[in-house]
Coordinates of C-alpha atoms in Angstrom, one line a residue:
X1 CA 157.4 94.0 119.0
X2 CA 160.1 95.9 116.4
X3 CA 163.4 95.4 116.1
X4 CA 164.0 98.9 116.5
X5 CA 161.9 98.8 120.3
X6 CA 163.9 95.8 121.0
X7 CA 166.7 97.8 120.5
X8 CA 165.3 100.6 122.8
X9 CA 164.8 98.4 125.5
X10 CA 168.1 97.1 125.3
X11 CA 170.1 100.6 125.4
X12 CA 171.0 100.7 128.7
X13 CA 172.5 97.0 128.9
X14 CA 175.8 95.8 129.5
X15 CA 176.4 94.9 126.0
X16 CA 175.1 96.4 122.5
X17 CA 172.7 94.7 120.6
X18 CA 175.4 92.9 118.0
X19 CA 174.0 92.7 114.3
X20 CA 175.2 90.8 111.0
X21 CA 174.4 92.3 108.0
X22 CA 173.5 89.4 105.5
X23 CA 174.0 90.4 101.9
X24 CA 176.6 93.6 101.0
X25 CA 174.2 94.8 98.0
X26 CA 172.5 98.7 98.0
X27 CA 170.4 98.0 100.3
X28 CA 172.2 96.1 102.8
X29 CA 174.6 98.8 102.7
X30 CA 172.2 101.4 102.8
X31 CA 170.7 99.1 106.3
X32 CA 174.2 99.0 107.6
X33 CA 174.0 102.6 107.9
X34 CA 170.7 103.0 109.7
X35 CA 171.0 100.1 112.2
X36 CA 174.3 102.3 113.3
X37 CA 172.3 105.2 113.2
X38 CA 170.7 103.3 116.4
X39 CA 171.8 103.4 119.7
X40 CA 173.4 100.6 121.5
X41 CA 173.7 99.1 117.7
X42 CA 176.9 97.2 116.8
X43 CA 177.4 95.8 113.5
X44 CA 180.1 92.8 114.0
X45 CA 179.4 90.5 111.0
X46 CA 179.1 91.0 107.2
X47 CA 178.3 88.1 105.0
X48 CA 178.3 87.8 101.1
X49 CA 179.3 85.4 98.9
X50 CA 180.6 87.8 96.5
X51 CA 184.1 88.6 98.4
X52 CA 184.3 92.3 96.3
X53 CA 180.8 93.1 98.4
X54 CA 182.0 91.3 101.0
X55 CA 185.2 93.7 101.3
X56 CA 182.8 96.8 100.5
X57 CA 180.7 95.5 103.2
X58 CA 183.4 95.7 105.7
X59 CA 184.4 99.0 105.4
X60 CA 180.5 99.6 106.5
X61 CA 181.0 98.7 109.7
X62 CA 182.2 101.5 112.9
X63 CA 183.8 99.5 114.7
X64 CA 185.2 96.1 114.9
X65 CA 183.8 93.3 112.2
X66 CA 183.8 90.0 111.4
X67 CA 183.1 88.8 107.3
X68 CA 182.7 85.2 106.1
X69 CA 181.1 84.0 102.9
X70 CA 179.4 81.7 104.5
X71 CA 176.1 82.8 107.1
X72 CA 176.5 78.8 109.0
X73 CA 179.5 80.3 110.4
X74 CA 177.9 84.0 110.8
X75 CA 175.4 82.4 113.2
X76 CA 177.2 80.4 114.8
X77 CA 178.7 83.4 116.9
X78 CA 176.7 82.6 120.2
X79 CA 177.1 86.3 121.2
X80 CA 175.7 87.6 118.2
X81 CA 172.0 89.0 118.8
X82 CA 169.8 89.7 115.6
X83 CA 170.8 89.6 111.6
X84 CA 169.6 91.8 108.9
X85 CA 169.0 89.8 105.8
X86 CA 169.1 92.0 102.4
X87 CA 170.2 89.3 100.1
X88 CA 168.4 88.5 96.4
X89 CA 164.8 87.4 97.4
X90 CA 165.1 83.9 97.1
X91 CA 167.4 83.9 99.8
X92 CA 164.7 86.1 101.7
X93 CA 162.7 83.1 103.9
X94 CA 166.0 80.3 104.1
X95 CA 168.1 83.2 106.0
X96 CA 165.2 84.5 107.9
X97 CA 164.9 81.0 109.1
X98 CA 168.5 79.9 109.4
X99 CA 168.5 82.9 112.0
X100 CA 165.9 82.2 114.4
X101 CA 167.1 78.7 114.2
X102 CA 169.8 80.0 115.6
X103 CA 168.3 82.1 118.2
X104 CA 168.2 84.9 116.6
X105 CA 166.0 87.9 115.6
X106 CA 165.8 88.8 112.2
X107 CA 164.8 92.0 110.1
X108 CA 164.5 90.6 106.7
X109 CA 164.1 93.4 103.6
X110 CA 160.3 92.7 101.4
X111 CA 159.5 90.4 100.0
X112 CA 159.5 88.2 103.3
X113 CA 159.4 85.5 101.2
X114 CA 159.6 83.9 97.2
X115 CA 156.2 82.2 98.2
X116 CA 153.7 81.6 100.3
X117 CA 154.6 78.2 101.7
X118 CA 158.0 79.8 102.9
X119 CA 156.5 82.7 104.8
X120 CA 154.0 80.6 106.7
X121 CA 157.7 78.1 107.3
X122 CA 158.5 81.6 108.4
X123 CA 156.1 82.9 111.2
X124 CA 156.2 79.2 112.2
X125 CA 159.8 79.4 113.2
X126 CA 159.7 83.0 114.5
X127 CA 156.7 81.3 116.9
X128 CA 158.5 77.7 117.7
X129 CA 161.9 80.0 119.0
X130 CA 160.3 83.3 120.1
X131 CA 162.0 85.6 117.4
X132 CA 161.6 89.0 116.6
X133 CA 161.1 88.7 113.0
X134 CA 160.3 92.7 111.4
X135 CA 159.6 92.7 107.6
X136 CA 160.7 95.6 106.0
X137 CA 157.3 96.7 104.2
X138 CA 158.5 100.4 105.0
X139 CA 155.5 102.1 103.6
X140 CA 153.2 100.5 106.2
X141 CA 154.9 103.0 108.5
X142 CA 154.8 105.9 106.9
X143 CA 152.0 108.7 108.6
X144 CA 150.0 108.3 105.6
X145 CA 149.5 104.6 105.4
X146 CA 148.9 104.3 109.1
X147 CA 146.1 107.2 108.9
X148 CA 144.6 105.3 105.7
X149 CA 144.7 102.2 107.6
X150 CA 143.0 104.1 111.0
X151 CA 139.9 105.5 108.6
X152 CA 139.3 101.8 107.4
X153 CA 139.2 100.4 111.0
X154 CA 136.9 103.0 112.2
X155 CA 134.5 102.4 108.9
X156 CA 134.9 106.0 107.4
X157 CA 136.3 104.2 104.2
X158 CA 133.4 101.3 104.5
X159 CA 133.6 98.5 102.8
X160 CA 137.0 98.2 100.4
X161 CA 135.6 96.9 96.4
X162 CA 138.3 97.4 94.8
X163 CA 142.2 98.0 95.6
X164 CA 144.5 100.0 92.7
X165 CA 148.4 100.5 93.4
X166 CA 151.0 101.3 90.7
X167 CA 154.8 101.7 90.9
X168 CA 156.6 104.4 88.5
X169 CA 160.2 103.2 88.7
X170 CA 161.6 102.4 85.7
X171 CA 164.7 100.3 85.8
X172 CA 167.2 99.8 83.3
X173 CA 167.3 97.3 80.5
X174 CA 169.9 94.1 81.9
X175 CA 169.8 93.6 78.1
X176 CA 170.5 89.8 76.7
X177 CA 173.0 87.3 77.9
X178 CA 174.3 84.0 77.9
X179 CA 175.5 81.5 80.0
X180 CA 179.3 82.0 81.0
X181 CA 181.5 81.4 84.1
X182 CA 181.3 83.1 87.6
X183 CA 183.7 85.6 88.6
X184 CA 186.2 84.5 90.7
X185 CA 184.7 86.3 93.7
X186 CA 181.2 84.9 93.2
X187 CA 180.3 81.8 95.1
X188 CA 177.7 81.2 92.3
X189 CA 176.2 78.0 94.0
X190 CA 175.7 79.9 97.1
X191 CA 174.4 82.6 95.8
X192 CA 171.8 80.6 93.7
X193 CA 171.0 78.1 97.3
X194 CA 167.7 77.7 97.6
X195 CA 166.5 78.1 93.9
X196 CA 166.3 76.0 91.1
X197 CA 170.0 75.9 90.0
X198 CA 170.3 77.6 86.4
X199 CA 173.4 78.3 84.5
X200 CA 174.9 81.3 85.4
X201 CA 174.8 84.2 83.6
X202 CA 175.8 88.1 84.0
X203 CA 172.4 89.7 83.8
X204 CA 171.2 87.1 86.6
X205 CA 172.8 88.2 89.4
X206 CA 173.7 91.3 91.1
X207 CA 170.5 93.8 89.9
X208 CA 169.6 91.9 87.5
X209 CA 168.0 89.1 89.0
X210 CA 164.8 91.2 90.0
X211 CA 163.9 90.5 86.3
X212 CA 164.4 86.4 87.2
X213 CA 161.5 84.3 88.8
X214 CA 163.6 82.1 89.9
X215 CA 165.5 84.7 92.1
X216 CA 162.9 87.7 92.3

């Protein structure tokens, strides 16, 4: 089951389905917007712990919302229902699981998880508190991945040899840095959590820590 059918099903309640939006970045943002687009969607918490996207993040919202730096007291709200998780991807698999600890259900942007060990920690916690966990792999929606997918089950592709797949964005050089001191927004042992702690530095964070293994 989707979050978006659990939604559906949910529509004609007494209540909305209430959503926190973990992470203020582009694409949490650009989530923010679609989970609205939904209806009987509320978006009531925003969590970052940069307070400038935190206070973007806000603004998101159409109605009433909550913000806190700090997702322990995001899912703490007893009355809150599922959580969108678009943080860096480090913090992918800890928030996913924080959530359904919490009761929960979570749609969690790709990668699910930094490593395999913390997706299976994953699925185990979505299973041990019966979660509805969605991973955003959005091209394994679209009409032509699901017909590709259709023509392999029914063996008109036969046997698969060999797989190819390329990617043609080109992002921008973060160019070279060195270690410095966090903004005075920037929770930076927050934000680093889960990882190996490393000294922080400009071209680590916000974008640039796609480029980082220990944060992408």
């Amino acid at each position: 089951m989707s979050l978006a059918s659990y939604v559906h099903a949910n529509v004609d309640t007494v209540k909305p389905v209430r959503v926190a939006l973990i992470g203020c970045g582009g694409r949490g943002s650009y989530l923010a917007g679609v989970f609205q687009s939904q209806p009987g969607v509320s978006l009531t918490w925003v969590c970052d712990v940069d307070t400038a996207r935190l206070q973007r993040g806000k603004k998101l919202a159409r109605g009433t919302v909550q913000a806190s730096n700090d997702i322990r007291k995001v899912l703490a709200d007893k009355t809150l229902d599922a959580c969108i998780v678009a943080t860096p991807d480090h913090w992918h698999a800890p928030a996913a699981i924080l959530a359904c600890e919490a009761g929960k259900h979570v749609y969690v942007e790709k990668p699910c998880s930094h490593n395999v060990r913390e997706g299976r920690l994953l699925v185990e916690s979505a299973r041990r508190n019966k979660r509805v966990v969605q991973h955003g792999t959005q091209v394994r929606s679209t009409p032509m991945m699901i017909e590709a997918v259709g023509l392999l089950e029914k063996g008109i592709i036969g046997d698969v040899k060999v797989s190819k797949a390329w990617n043609i964005q080109r992002r921008g050089n973060i160019g070279k840095g060195k270690p410095g001191t966090p903004p005075a927004t920037l929770d930076y042992d927050n934000w680093v959590g889960p990882a190996e702690f490393i000294p922080y530095q400009a071209n680590r964070t916000h974008s640039g820590w796609h480029w980082w293994y220990h944060f992408g």
